[in-house]
PDB file of C-alpha atoms in Angstrom:
ATOM      1  CA  MET J   1     -49.470  19.538  40.111  1.00  0.00           C
ATOM      2  CA  PRO J   2     -48.843  21.600  36.934  1.00  0.00           C
ATOM      3  CA  PRO J   3     -48.131  25.329  37.269  1.00  0.00           C
ATOM      4  CA  ALA J   4     -51.094  27.692  37.011  1.00  0.00           C
ATOM      5  CA  SER J   5     -51.694  29.464  33.739  1.00  0.00           C
ATOM      6  CA  SER J   6     -52.120  33.222  33.328  1.00  0.00           C
ATOM      7  CA  LEU J   7     -55.892  32.787  32.916  1.00  0.00           C
ATOM      8  CA  HIS J   8     -56.150  30.753  36.113  1.00  0.00           C
ATOM      9  CA  ILE J   9     -54.184  33.358  38.104  1.00  0.00           C
ATOM     10  CA  LEU J  10     -56.321  36.206  36.760  1.00  0.00           C
ATOM     11  CA  LEU J  11     -59.619  34.470  37.553  1.00  0.00           C
ATOM     12  CA  THR J  12     -58.366  33.626  41.048  1.00  0.00           C
ATOM     13  CA  LYS J  13     -57.690  37.298  41.765  1.00  0.00           C
ATOM     14  CA  ILE J  14     -61.067  38.437  40.365  1.00  0.00           C
ATOM     15  CA  LEU J  15     -63.280  35.794  41.915  1.00  0.00           C
ATOM     16  CA  GLY J  16     -61.241  35.004  45.027  1.00  0.00           C
ATOM     17  CA  LYS J  17     -61.999  35.961  48.594  1.00  0.00           C
ATOM     18  CA  ASP J  18     -59.996  39.181  48.277  1.00  0.00           C
ATOM     19  CA  ALA J  19     -62.027  40.374  45.285  1.00  0.00           C
ATOM     20  CA  ASN J  20     -64.022  43.633  45.424  1.00  0.00           C
ATOM     21  CA  CYS J  21     -67.520  42.293  45.310  1.00  0.00           C
ATOM     22  CA  GLU J  22     -70.723  44.343  45.274  1.00  0.00           C
ATOM     23  CA  ALA J  23     -73.390  44.062  47.905  1.00  0.00           C
ATOM     24  CA  ASN J  24     -75.195  41.321  46.014  1.00  0.00           C
ATOM     25  CA  GLY J  25     -71.923  39.367  45.651  1.00  0.00           C
ATOM     26  CA  GLY J  26     -71.416  40.149  41.972  1.00  0.00           C
ATOM     27  CA  VAL J  27     -68.206  41.279  40.314  1.00  0.00           C
ATOM     28  CA  PHE J  28     -68.267  43.959  37.667  1.00  0.00           C
ATOM     29  CA  LEU J  29     -66.126  43.315  34.548  1.00  0.00           C
ATOM     30  CA  ASP J  30     -65.721  45.910  31.829  1.00  0.00           C
ATOM     31  CA  ALA J  31     -65.383  45.113  28.114  1.00  0.00           C
ATOM     32  CA  LYS J  32     -61.547  45.329  28.044  1.00  0.00           C
ATOM     33  CA  PHE J  33     -61.234  42.952  30.949  1.00  0.00           C
ATOM     34  CA  VAL J  34     -63.606  40.489  29.314  1.00  0.00           C
ATOM     35  CA  GLN J  35     -61.546  40.677  26.089  1.00  0.00           C
ATOM     36  CA  LEU J  36     -58.376  40.011  28.097  1.00  0.00           C
ATOM     37  CA  ILE J  37     -59.986  36.937  29.635  1.00  0.00           C
ATOM     38  CA  LEU J  38     -61.020  35.688  26.179  1.00  0.00           C
ATOM     39  CA  ASP J  39     -57.497  36.242  24.784  1.00  0.00           C
ATOM     40  CA  LEU J  40     -55.926  34.389  27.700  1.00  0.00           C
ATOM     41  CA  SER J  41     -58.426  31.569  27.242  1.00  0.00           C
ATOM     42  CA  ALA J  42     -57.558  31.277  23.541  1.00  0.00           C
ATOM     43  CA  ASN J  43     -53.838  31.324  24.354  1.00  0.00           C
ATOM     44  CA  ASN J  44     -54.376  28.626  26.969  1.00  0.00           C
ATOM     45  CA  LYS J  45     -56.173  26.509  24.362  1.00  0.00           C
ATOM     46  CA  ARG J  46     -53.285  26.879  21.917  1.00  0.00           C
ATOM     47  CA  MET J  47     -50.792  25.833  24.584  1.00  0.00           C
ATOM     48  CA  ILE J  48     -52.847  22.731  25.346  1.00  0.00           C
ATOM     49  CA  GLN J  49     -53.035  21.833  21.631  1.00  0.00           C
ATOM     50  CA  ARG J  50     -49.271  22.321  21.230  1.00  0.00           C
ATOM     51  CA  LEU J  51     -48.638  20.126  24.260  1.00  0.00           C
ATOM     52  CA  GLU J  52     -50.866  17.404  22.801  1.00  0.00           C
ATOM     53  CA  ALA J  53     -49.000  17.580  19.469  1.00  0.00           C
ATOM     54  CA  THR J  54     -45.642  17.259  21.259  1.00  0.00           C
ATOM     55  CA  VAL J  55     -46.868  14.256  23.230  1.00  0.00           C
ATOM     56  CA  ASN J  56     -48.143  12.626  20.015  1.00  0.00           C
ATOM     57  CA  GLN J  57     -44.758  13.124  18.313  1.00  0.00           C
ATOM     58  CA  ILE J  58     -42.929  11.569  21.262  1.00  0.00           C
ATOM     59  CA  ASN J  59     -45.317   8.609  21.252  1.00  0.00           C
ATOM     60  CA  ALA J  60     -44.796   8.130  17.496  1.00  0.00           C
ATOM     61  CA  LYS J  61     -40.989   8.075  17.881  1.00  0.00           C
ATOM     62  CA  VAL J  62     -41.181   5.635  20.777  1.00  0.00           C
ATOM     63  CA  ASN J  63     -43.548   3.361  18.837  1.00  0.00           C
ATOM     64  CA  ALA J  64     -41.249   3.443  15.774  1.00  0.00           C
ATOM     65  CA  LYS J  65     -38.387   2.095  17.894  1.00  0.00           C
ATOM     66  CA  VAL J  66     -40.326  -0.231  20.156  1.00  0.00           C
ATOM     67  CA  ASN J  67     -42.668  -1.858  17.598  1.00  0.00           C
ATOM     68  CA  PRO J  68     -39.883  -3.589  15.574  1.00  0.00           C
ATOM     69  CA  ILE J  69     -38.439  -4.972  18.815  1.00  0.00           C
ATOM     70  CA  ILE J  70     -41.855  -6.293  19.833  1.00  0.00           C
ATOM     71  CA  GLU J  71     -42.302  -7.915  16.389  1.00  0.00           C
ATOM     72  CA  GLN J  72     -38.849  -9.540  16.573  1.00  0.00           C
ATOM     73  CA  MET J  73     -39.589 -10.871  20.044  1.00  0.00           C
ATOM     74  CA  ALA J  74     -42.892 -12.307  18.787  1.00  0.00           C
ATOM     75  CA  GLU J  75     -41.117 -14.021  15.862  1.00  0.00           C
ATOM     76  CA  PHE J  76     -38.453 -15.343  18.239  1.00  0.00           C
ATOM     77  CA  GLU J  77     -41.154 -16.805  20.495  1.00  0.00           C
ATOM     78  CA  LYS J  78     -42.761 -18.493  17.474  1.00  0.00           C
ATOM     79  CA  MET J  79     -39.414 -20.011  16.467  1.00  0.00           C
ATOM     80  CA  LEU J  80     -38.858 -21.315  20.005  1.00  0.00           C
ATOM     81  CA  LYS J  81     -42.311 -22.902  20.063  1.00  0.00           C
ATOM     82  CA  ALA J  82     -42.045 -24.364  16.538  1.00  0.00           C
ATOM     83  CA  GLY J  83     -38.502 -25.758  17.017  1.00  0.00           C
ATOM     84  CA  PRO J  84     -35.766 -26.060  14.322  1.00  0.00           C
ATOM     85  CA  LYS J  85     -36.807 -26.450  10.699  1.00  0.00           C
ATOM     86  CA  PRO J  86     -36.335 -29.940   9.254  1.00  0.00           C
ATOM     87  CA  VAL J  87     -33.487 -30.234   6.756  1.00  0.00           C
ATOM     88  CA  ALA J  88     -34.832 -30.784   3.270  1.00  0.00           C
ATOM     89  CA  SER J  89     -33.455 -34.046   1.921  1.00  0.00           C
ATOM     90  CA  THR J  90     -32.074 -34.042  -1.598  1.00  0.00           C
ATOM     91  CA  GLY J  91     -33.466 -36.698  -3.816  1.00  0.00           C
ATOM     92  CA  LYS J  92     -30.293 -37.090  -5.916  1.00  0.00           C
ATOM     93  CA  SER J  93     -26.877 -38.325  -4.879  1.00  0.00           C
ATOM     94  CA  PHE J  94     -23.616 -36.555  -5.664  1.00  0.00           C
ATOM     95  CA  ALA J  95     -22.682 -39.180  -8.255  1.00  0.00           C
ATOM     96  CA  SER J  96     -25.958 -38.722 -10.146  1.00  0.00           C
ATOM     97  CA  ILE J  97     -25.625 -34.929 -10.139  1.00  0.00           C
ATOM     98  CA  ALA J  98     -21.971 -35.056 -11.223  1.00  0.00           C
ATOM     99  CA  SER J  99     -22.784 -37.409 -14.096  1.00  0.00           C
ATOM    100  CA  THR J 100     -25.550 -35.146 -15.427  1.00  0.00           C
ATOM    101  CA  ALA J 101     -24.643 -33.540 -18.733  1.00  0.00           C
ATOM    102  CA  LEU J 102     -24.453 -29.750 -18.694  1.00  0.00           C
ATOM    103  CA  ASN J 103     -25.671 -29.192 -22.227  1.00  0.00           C
ATOM    104  CA  GLY J 104     -26.317 -25.520 -22.858  1.00  0.00           C
ATOM    105  CA  SER J 105     -25.523 -24.454 -19.290  1.00  0.00           C
ATOM    106  CA  ILE J 106     -21.970 -23.219 -19.963  1.00  0.00           C
ATOM    107  CA  HIS J 107     -21.616 -20.032 -21.962  1.00  0.00           C
ATOM    108  CA  ALA J 108     -18.697 -17.873 -22.913  1.00  0.00           C
ATOM    109  CA  PRO J 109     -18.469 -14.595 -20.978  1.00  0.00           C
ATOM    110  CA  THR J 110     -20.162 -11.687 -22.680  1.00  0.00           C
ATOM    111  CA  THR J 111     -17.576  -9.143 -21.523  1.00  0.00           C
ATOM    112  CA  ARG J 112     -13.923  -9.272 -22.466  1.00  0.00           C
ATOM    113  CA  PRO J 113     -11.246  -8.928 -19.775  1.00  0.00           C
ATOM    114  CA  PRO J 114      -9.380  -5.613 -19.648  1.00  0.00           C
ATOM    115  CA  PRO J 115      -6.075  -5.360 -21.547  1.00  0.00           C
ATOM    116  CA  LYS J 116      -2.791  -6.144 -19.848  1.00  0.00           C
ATOM    117  CA  GLN J 117      -1.908  -2.460 -19.590  1.00  0.00           C
ATOM    118  CA  VAL J 118      -5.041  -1.762 -17.533  1.00  0.00           C
ATOM    119  CA  ILE J 119      -4.447  -4.777 -15.289  1.00  0.00           C
ATOM    120  CA  ALA J 120      -0.835  -3.709 -14.760  1.00  0.00           C
ATOM    121  CA  SER J 121      -1.907  -0.164 -13.893  1.00  0.00           C
ATOM    122  CA  LEU J 122      -4.259  -1.496 -11.206  1.00  0.00           C
ATOM    123  CA  LYS J 123      -1.581  -3.525  -9.478  1.00  0.00           C
ATOM    124  CA  PRO J 124      -0.093  -1.987  -6.335  1.00  0.00           C
ATOM    125  CA  LYS J 125       2.956   0.167  -7.010  1.00  0.00           C
ATOM    126  CA  ARG J 126       5.074  -0.254  -3.949  1.00  0.00           C
ATOM    127  CA  VAL J 127       8.688  -0.024  -2.884  1.00  0.00           C
ATOM    128  CA  ILE J 128       9.904  -2.254  -0.041  1.00  0.00           C
ATOM    129  CA  ILE J 129      12.690  -0.822   2.104  1.00  0.00           C
ATOM    130  CA  HIS J 130      14.462  -3.063   4.602  1.00  0.00           C
ATOM    131  CA  SER J 131      14.591  -2.008   8.242  1.00  0.00           C
ATOM    132  CA  ASN J 132      17.147  -2.817  10.903  1.00  0.00           C
ATOM    133  CA  PRO J 133      15.865  -6.009  12.608  1.00  0.00           C
ATOM    134  CA  ALA J 134      17.664  -5.117  15.845  1.00  0.00           C
ATOM    135  CA  SER J 135      15.555  -1.975  16.321  1.00  0.00           C
ATOM    136  CA  MET J 136      11.807  -1.664  16.943  1.00  0.00           C
ATOM    137  CA  GLU J 137      11.553   2.091  16.355  1.00  0.00           C
ATOM    138  CA  VAL J 138      10.238   1.777  12.801  1.00  0.00           C
ATOM    139  CA  LYS J 139       7.477  -0.632  13.886  1.00  0.00           C
ATOM    140  CA  LYS J 140       6.348   1.753  16.624  1.00  0.00           C
ATOM    141  CA  MET J 141       6.301   4.795  14.332  1.00  0.00           C
ATOM    142  CA  PRO J 142       2.867   5.692  12.812  1.00  0.00           C
ATOM    143  CA  SER J 143       2.675   5.158   9.064  1.00  0.00           C
ATOM    144  CA  GLY J 144       1.390   8.705   8.542  1.00  0.00           C
ATOM    145  CA  ALA J 145       4.473  10.219  10.168  1.00  0.00           C
ATOM    146  CA  LEU J 146       6.708   7.925   8.094  1.00  0.00           C
ATOM    147  CA  VAL J 147       4.991   9.022   4.863  1.00  0.00           C
ATOM    148  CA  GLN J 148       5.289  12.681   5.860  1.00  0.00           C
ATOM    149  CA  LYS J 149       9.033  12.385   6.502  1.00  0.00           C
ATOM    150  CA  ALA J 150       9.586  10.468   3.250  1.00  0.00           C
ATOM    151  CA  ASN J 151       7.729  13.102   1.189  1.00  0.00           C
ATOM    152  CA  LYS J 152       9.729  15.840   2.913  1.00  0.00           C
ATOM    153  CA  ALA J 153      12.926  14.052   1.864  1.00  0.00           C
ATOM    154  CA  LEU J 154      11.649  13.771  -1.727  1.00  0.00           C
ATOM    155  CA  LEU J 155      10.925  17.508  -1.798  1.00  0.00           C
ATOM    156  CA  GLY J 156      14.481  18.182  -0.681  1.00  0.00           C
ATOM    157  CA  LEU J 157      15.798  15.975  -3.495  1.00  0.00           C
ATOM    158  CA  ASP J 158      13.507  17.670  -6.060  1.00  0.00           C
ATOM    159  CA  ALA J 159      12.257  14.223  -7.109  1.00  0.00           C
ATOM    160  CA  CYS J 160      10.425  14.649 -10.428  1.00  0.00           C
ATOM    161  CA  VAL J 161       9.491  12.283 -13.263  1.00  0.00           C
ATOM    162  CA  ASN J 162       8.364  13.857 -16.556  1.00  0.00           C
ATOM    163  CA  GLY J 163       7.804  17.155 -14.762  1.00  0.00           C
ATOM    164  CA  GLU J 164       5.645  15.557 -12.048  1.00  0.00           C
ATOM    165  CA  GLN J 165       6.634  15.494  -8.386  1.00  0.00           C
ATOM    166  CA  VAL J 166       7.238  12.005  -6.981  1.00  0.00           C
ATOM    167  CA  VAL J 167       4.946  11.528  -3.972  1.00  0.00           C
ATOM    168  CA  ILE J 168       4.510   8.623  -1.557  1.00  0.00           C
ATOM    169  CA  ARG J 169       0.817   8.026  -0.865  1.00  0.00           C
ATOM    170  CA  GLY J 170       0.980   5.501   1.955  1.00  0.00           C
ATOM    171  CA  ALA J 171       3.092   3.074   3.940  1.00  0.00           C
ATOM    172  CA  SER J 172       2.516  -0.206   5.739  1.00  0.00           C
ATOM    173  CA  MET J 173       4.553  -2.584   7.857  1.00  0.00           C
ATOM    174  CA  ILE J 174       4.910  -6.125   6.490  1.00  0.00           C
ATOM    175  CA  HIS J 175       5.449  -9.265   8.577  1.00  0.00           C
ATOM    176  CA  SER J 176       9.212  -9.283   8.074  1.00  0.00           C
ATOM    177  CA  GLY J 177       9.468  -5.868   9.733  1.00  0.00           C
ATOM    178  CA  ASP J 178      10.300  -4.078   6.478  1.00  0.00           C
ATOM    179  CA  VAL J 179       8.326  -1.054   5.279  1.00  0.00           C
ATOM    180  CA  SER J 180       6.269  -1.012   2.082  1.00  0.00           C
ATOM    181  CA  PHE J 181       5.822   2.454   0.533  1.00  0.00           C
ATOM    182  CA  TYR J 182       3.001   2.981  -1.994  1.00  0.00           C
ATOM    183  CA  THR J 183       3.147   5.461  -4.859  1.00  0.00           C
ATOM    184  CA  LYS J 184       1.068   6.637  -7.829  1.00  0.00           C
ATOM    185  CA  ASN J 185       2.410   4.728 -10.835  1.00  0.00           C
ATOM    186  CA  ARG J 186       5.303   2.594 -12.026  1.00  0.00           C
ATOM    187  CA  THR J 187       7.462   5.506 -13.195  1.00  0.00           C
ATOM    188  CA  HIS J 188       7.384   6.934  -9.684  1.00  0.00           C
ATOM    189  CA  GLN J 189       8.037   3.447  -8.318  1.00  0.00           C
ATOM    190  CA  LYS J 190      11.112   3.084 -10.554  1.00  0.00           C
ATOM    191  CA  TRP J 191      12.490   6.445  -9.419  1.00  0.00           C
ATOM    192  CA  LEU J 192      12.027   5.499  -5.769  1.00  0.00           C
ATOM    193  CA  MET J 193      13.775   2.162  -6.319  1.00  0.00           C
ATOM    194  CA  ASP J 194      16.688   3.684  -8.233  1.00  0.00           C
ATOM    195  CA  ASN J 195      17.203   6.373  -5.568  1.00  0.00           C
ATOM    196  CA  LYS J 196      16.142   4.467  -2.453  1.00  0.00           C
ATOM    197  CA  HIS J 197      19.533   5.027  -0.813  1.00  0.00           C
ATOM    198  CA  ALA J 198      19.073   8.811  -1.133  1.00  0.00           C
ATOM    199  CA  TRP J 199      15.707   9.259   0.618  1.00  0.00           C
ATOM    200  CA  SER J 200      15.164   6.216   2.862  1.00  0.00           C
ATOM    201  CA  LYS J 201      17.640   7.240   5.577  1.00  0.00           C
ATOM    202  CA  THR J 202      16.044  10.694   5.749  1.00  0.00           C
ATOM    203  CA  ALA J 203      12.636   9.119   6.312  1.00  0.00           C
ATOM    204  CA  HIS J 204      14.018   7.065   9.232  1.00  0.00           C
ATOM    205  CA  PRO J 205      17.599   6.258  10.297  1.00  0.00           C
ATOM    206  CA  ASN J 206      16.764   2.565  10.818  1.00  0.00           C
ATOM    207  CA  LEU J 207      15.736   2.052   7.192  1.00  0.00           C
ATOM    208  CA  GLU J 208      18.485   0.297   5.248  1.00  0.00           C
ATOM    209  CA  ALA J 209      18.846   0.753   1.493  1.00  0.00           C
ATOM    210  CA  THR J 210      21.859   0.551  -0.784  1.00  0.00           C
ATOM    211  CA  PRO J 211      22.087   1.808  -4.384  1.00  0.00           C
ATOM    212  CA  SER J 212      20.824  -0.610  -7.027  1.00  0.00           C
ATOM    213  CA  THR J 213      23.658  -2.339  -8.859  1.00  0.00           C
ATOM    214  CA  TYR J 214      23.917  -3.938 -12.301  1.00  0.00           C
ATOM    215  CA  SER J 215      26.466  -6.720 -12.692  1.00  0.00           C
ATOM    216  CA  VAL J 216      28.669  -7.497 -15.678  1.00  0.00           C
ATOM    217  CA  MET J 217      30.895 -10.581 -15.851  1.00  0.00           C
ATOM    218  CA  ALA J 218      34.303 -10.369 -17.507  1.00  0.00           C
ATOM    219  CA  HIS J 219      36.302 -13.499 -18.387  1.00  0.00           C
ATOM    220  CA  GLY J 220      39.979 -14.057 -18.961  1.00  0.00           C
ATOM    221  CA  VAL J 221      41.175 -11.500 -16.389  1.00  0.00           C
ATOM    222  CA  PRO J 222      44.796 -12.110 -15.268  1.00  0.00           C
ATOM    223  CA  ARG J 223      45.140 -13.372 -11.718  1.00  0.00           C
ATOM    224  CA  SER J 224      47.638 -10.589 -11.096  1.00  0.00           C
ATOM    225  CA  PHE J 225      44.722  -8.117 -11.047  1.00  0.00           C
ATOM    226  CA  ASN J 226      44.114  -7.021  -7.434  1.00  0.00           C
ATOM    227  CA  ASN J 227      40.483  -5.985  -7.007  1.00  0.00           C
ATOM    228  CA  ALA J 228      41.164  -4.653  -3.486  1.00  0.00           C
ATOM    229  CA  LYS J 229      43.611  -1.948  -4.613  1.00  0.00           C
ATOM    230  CA  PRO J 230      42.134   1.453  -5.577  1.00  0.00           C
ATOM    231  CA  THR J 231      44.922   1.942  -8.123  1.00  0.00           C
ATOM    232  CA  SER J 232      43.919  -1.268  -9.924  1.00  0.00           C
ATOM    233  CA  LEU J 233      40.280  -0.155 -10.040  1.00  0.00           C
ATOM    234  CA  ALA J 234      41.304   3.307 -11.266  1.00  0.00           C
ATOM    235  CA  GLN J 235      43.394   1.743 -14.070  1.00  0.00           C
ATOM    236  CA  LEU J 236      40.512  -0.592 -14.947  1.00  0.00           C
ATOM    237  CA  ALA J 237      38.132   2.367 -15.189  1.00  0.00           C
ATOM    238  CA  SER J 238      40.454   4.660 -17.158  1.00  0.00           C
ATOM    239  CA  GLU J 239      41.284   2.024 -19.777  1.00  0.00           C
ATOM    240  CA  ASN J 240      37.616   1.181 -20.337  1.00  0.00           C
ATOM    241  CA  GLY J 241      36.037   4.639 -20.473  1.00  0.00           C
ATOM    242  CA  PHE J 242      34.289   5.076 -17.127  1.00  0.00           C
ATOM    243  CA  GLN J 243      34.943   6.425 -13.641  1.00  0.00           C
ATOM    244  CA  ALA J 244      36.039   4.338 -10.672  1.00  0.00           C
ATOM    245  CA  SER J 245      33.133   5.848  -8.713  1.00  0.00           C
ATOM    246  CA  ASP J 246      30.750   4.075 -11.132  1.00  0.00           C
ATOM    247  CA  LEU J 247      31.784   0.754  -9.584  1.00  0.00           C
ATOM    248  CA  ALA J 248      29.990  -0.391  -6.443  1.00  0.00           C
ATOM    249  CA  CYS J 249      32.244  -3.418  -6.022  1.00  0.00           C
ATOM    250  CA  VAL J 250      34.471  -5.834  -7.953  1.00  0.00           C
ATOM    251  CA  ARG J 251      34.874  -9.452  -6.916  1.00  0.00           C
ATOM    252  CA  TRP J 252      36.370 -12.646  -8.300  1.00  0.00           C
ATOM    253  CA  MET J 253      34.130 -15.498  -9.360  1.00  0.00           C
ATOM    254  CA  GLY J 254      34.698 -18.488  -7.120  1.00  0.00           C
ATOM    255  CA  SER J 255      37.533 -18.481  -4.607  1.00  0.00           C
ATOM    256  CA  SER J 256      40.044 -15.641  -4.452  1.00  0.00           C
ATOM    257  CA  LYS J 257      42.764 -17.884  -3.000  1.00  0.00           C
ATOM    258  CA  PRO J 258      46.043 -18.291  -4.940  1.00  0.00           C
ATOM    259  CA  THR J 259      45.743 -20.783  -7.782  1.00  0.00           C
ATOM    260  CA  ALA J 260      47.846 -22.108 -10.651  1.00  0.00           C
ATOM    261  CA  LYS J 261      45.428 -20.696 -13.214  1.00  0.00           C
ATOM    262  CA  LYS J 262      46.686 -17.712 -15.140  1.00  0.00           C
ATOM    263  CA  ALA J 263      43.278 -16.050 -15.549  1.00  0.00           C
ATOM    264  CA  GLY J 264      39.798 -16.039 -14.080  1.00  0.00           C
ATOM    265  CA  SER J 265      36.457 -14.258 -14.194  1.00  0.00           C
ATOM    266  CA  ILE J 266      35.404 -11.175 -12.255  1.00  0.00           C
ATOM    267  CA  VAL J 267      32.001  -9.605 -11.581  1.00  0.00           C
ATOM    268  CA  LEU J 268      31.771  -5.828 -11.774  1.00  0.00           C
ATOM    269  CA  ALA J 269      28.763  -4.214 -10.071  1.00  0.00           C
ATOM    270  CA  PHE J 270      27.910  -0.852 -11.681  1.00  0.00           C
ATOM    271  CA  THR J 271      25.604   1.783 -10.204  1.00  0.00           C
ATOM    272  CA  SER J 272      24.391   2.838 -13.673  1.00  0.00           C
ATOM    273  CA  LYS J 273      22.237   0.506 -15.741  1.00  0.00           C
ATOM    274  CA  ASP J 274      23.098   2.250 -19.021  1.00  0.00           C
ATOM    275  CA  LEU J 275      26.815   2.045 -18.322  1.00  0.00           C
ATOM    276  CA  ALA J 276      26.553  -1.653 -17.457  1.00  0.00           C
ATOM    277  CA  SER J 277      24.670  -2.299 -20.708  1.00  0.00           C
ATOM    278  CA  ARG J 278      27.266  -0.383 -22.726  1.00  0.00           C
ATOM    279  CA  ILE J 279      30.146  -2.230 -21.070  1.00  0.00           C
ATOM    280  CA  GLU J 280      28.453  -5.579 -21.636  1.00  0.00           C
ATOM    281  CA  LYS J 281      28.002  -4.943 -25.363  1.00  0.00           C
ATOM    282  CA  SER J 282      31.430  -3.409 -25.999  1.00  0.00           C
ATOM    283  CA  GLU J 283      34.806  -5.095 -26.505  1.00  0.00           C
ATOM    284  CA  TRP J 284      36.870  -4.623 -23.389  1.00  0.00           C
ATOM    285  CA  VAL J 285      40.577  -3.817 -23.160  1.00  0.00           C
ATOM    286  CA  ILE J 286      40.904  -4.705 -19.466  1.00  0.00           C
ATOM    287  CA  LEU J 287      44.441  -3.968 -18.395  1.00  0.00           C
ATOM    288  CA  ALA J 288      45.609  -3.912 -21.999  1.00  0.00           C
ATOM    289  CA  ASN J 289      48.551  -6.274 -22.683  1.00  0.00           C
ATOM    290  CA  GLY J 290      47.452  -8.431 -19.736  1.00  0.00           C
ATOM    291  CA  VAL J 291      44.366 -10.109 -21.150  1.00  0.00           C
ATOM    292  CA  ALA J 292      45.407  -9.611 -24.756  1.00  0.00           C
ATOM    293  CA  GLY J 293      48.767 -11.208 -24.096  1.00  0.00           C
ATOM    294  CA  LEU J 294      47.132 -14.110 -22.271  1.00  0.00           C
ATOM    295  CA  LYS J 295      44.705 -14.655 -25.128  1.00  0.00           C
ATOM    296  CA  ASN J 296      47.412 -14.495 -27.762  1.00  0.00           C
ATOM    297  CA  LYS J 297      49.338 -17.221 -25.932  1.00  0.00           C
ATOM    298  CA  THR J 298      46.302 -19.499 -25.523  1.00  0.00           C
ATOM    299  CA  GLU J 299      45.949 -22.118 -28.257  1.00  0.00           C
ATOM    300  CA  GLY J 300      42.789 -21.759 -30.336  1.00  0.00           C
ATOM    301  CA  ILE J 301      41.919 -18.289 -28.977  1.00  0.00           C
ATOM    302  CA  ASN J 302      42.059 -15.677 -31.695  1.00  0.00           C
ATOM    303  CA  SER J 303      39.199 -13.366 -30.730  1.00  0.00           C
ATOM    304  CA  PHE J 304      39.012 -10.523 -28.208  1.00  0.00           C
ATOM    305  CA  ASP J 305      35.357 -11.055 -27.245  1.00  0.00           C
ATOM    306  CA  HIS J 306      34.537 -11.244 -23.538  1.00  0.00           C
ATOM    307  CA  THR J 307      30.893 -12.365 -23.640  1.00  0.00           C
ATOM    308  CA  PRO J 308      30.337 -15.304 -21.249  1.00  0.00           C
ATOM    309  CA  PHE J 309      28.730 -17.533 -23.891  1.00  0.00           C
ATOM    310  CA  SER J 310      31.404 -17.016 -26.531  1.00  0.00           C
ATOM    311  CA  MET J 311      33.988 -19.654 -27.443  1.00  0.00           C
ATOM    312  CA  ALA J 312      36.590 -16.875 -27.152  1.00  0.00           C
ATOM    313  CA  SER J 313      36.680 -17.365 -23.391  1.00  0.00           C
ATOM    314  CA  PRO J 314      39.314 -19.958 -22.436  1.00  0.00           C
ATOM    315  CA  HIS J 315      37.108 -21.146 -19.553  1.00  0.00           C
ATOM    316  CA  LYS J 316      34.113 -21.580 -21.851  1.00  0.00           C
ATOM    317  CA  LYS J 317      36.268 -23.381 -24.412  1.00  0.00           C
ATOM    318  CA  ALA J 318      37.702 -25.729 -21.770  1.00  0.00           C
ATOM    319  CA  TRP J 319      34.212 -26.522 -20.470  1.00  0.00           C
ATOM    320  CA  PHE J 320      32.853 -27.124 -23.982  1.00  0.00           C
ATOM    321  CA  TYR J 321      35.629 -29.529 -24.994  1.00  0.00           C
ATOM    322  CA  LYS J 322      35.916 -31.368 -21.665  1.00  0.00           C
ATOM    323  CA  LYS J 323      35.924 -35.158 -21.899  1.00  0.00           C
ATOM    324  CA  PRO J 324      32.761 -36.969 -20.709  1.00  0.00           C
ATOM    325  CA  LEU J 325      32.896 -39.219 -17.682  1.00  0.00           C
ATOM    326  CA  PRO J 326      33.321 -43.007 -18.272  1.00  0.00           C
ATOM    327  CA  SER J 327      29.776 -43.590 -17.031  1.00  0.00           C
ATOM    328  CA  GLN J 328      28.458 -41.465 -19.888  1.00  0.00           C
TER     329      GLN J 328
END
């Protein structure tokens, strides 16, 4: 039973058994009291109208959600009664359609593809850093934390390209277990690749990156040259205009075991691309007297050029003039 309204309570007190009735049973009401009853009646009417409006709104919302469900259920019942639709059979075979001429149906595209520069700019700019396969810490670390640590390392290195701070925008783990870092453009990507050994370990100790190296091959080097001795490397650097610290490593081509050959070829891995290019284009004086003396004693060698495709190299000359096999 709903609670009584103010009008109902007032009328109960006036007309109830405890009311002050006159001898004839009537109840006297003055003008103010009558006005109060009218006001309460009007207020009661407004409350009823508001309640009806609220109920109508609730019904409308319920119908809006229930009606589509009822319609879908009705359609589903129709589909169950009607059964699956028959598959429309094609009147033509594949051979007849394939043999039909396509006159006028092929047109050139109306829009031209974007230039190569735009396509290149849209390609992902990423740097892949190897991780230690024996450890699972990098795989368990959230990519957001990895990016945050990498950017903190870049701030410490003051990494800038053309006055713009180098920033890593994201990272993902690839199937091999290595980490792929994403950056803004290719200039930032190049900086990250050239300096990967400087910031990768700060981002995570299990990331493995070594400085990029640029190799140059030198021919006709005397076998007496010991690439394992620091003094030999220091002499090699001083006589050719660079520092020994610019060399990442020096190794012999082929086997380093003792041989009867007087000279061989070595590969020098430089940490600077510009220095490697300059060394490659210049005329070397590696261990002066050593190579020069060897060349001066070699028949047919009268040039001091060390390029690998030049006939000045005794190894290249021997390969070029070698006798063909009998089967040839």
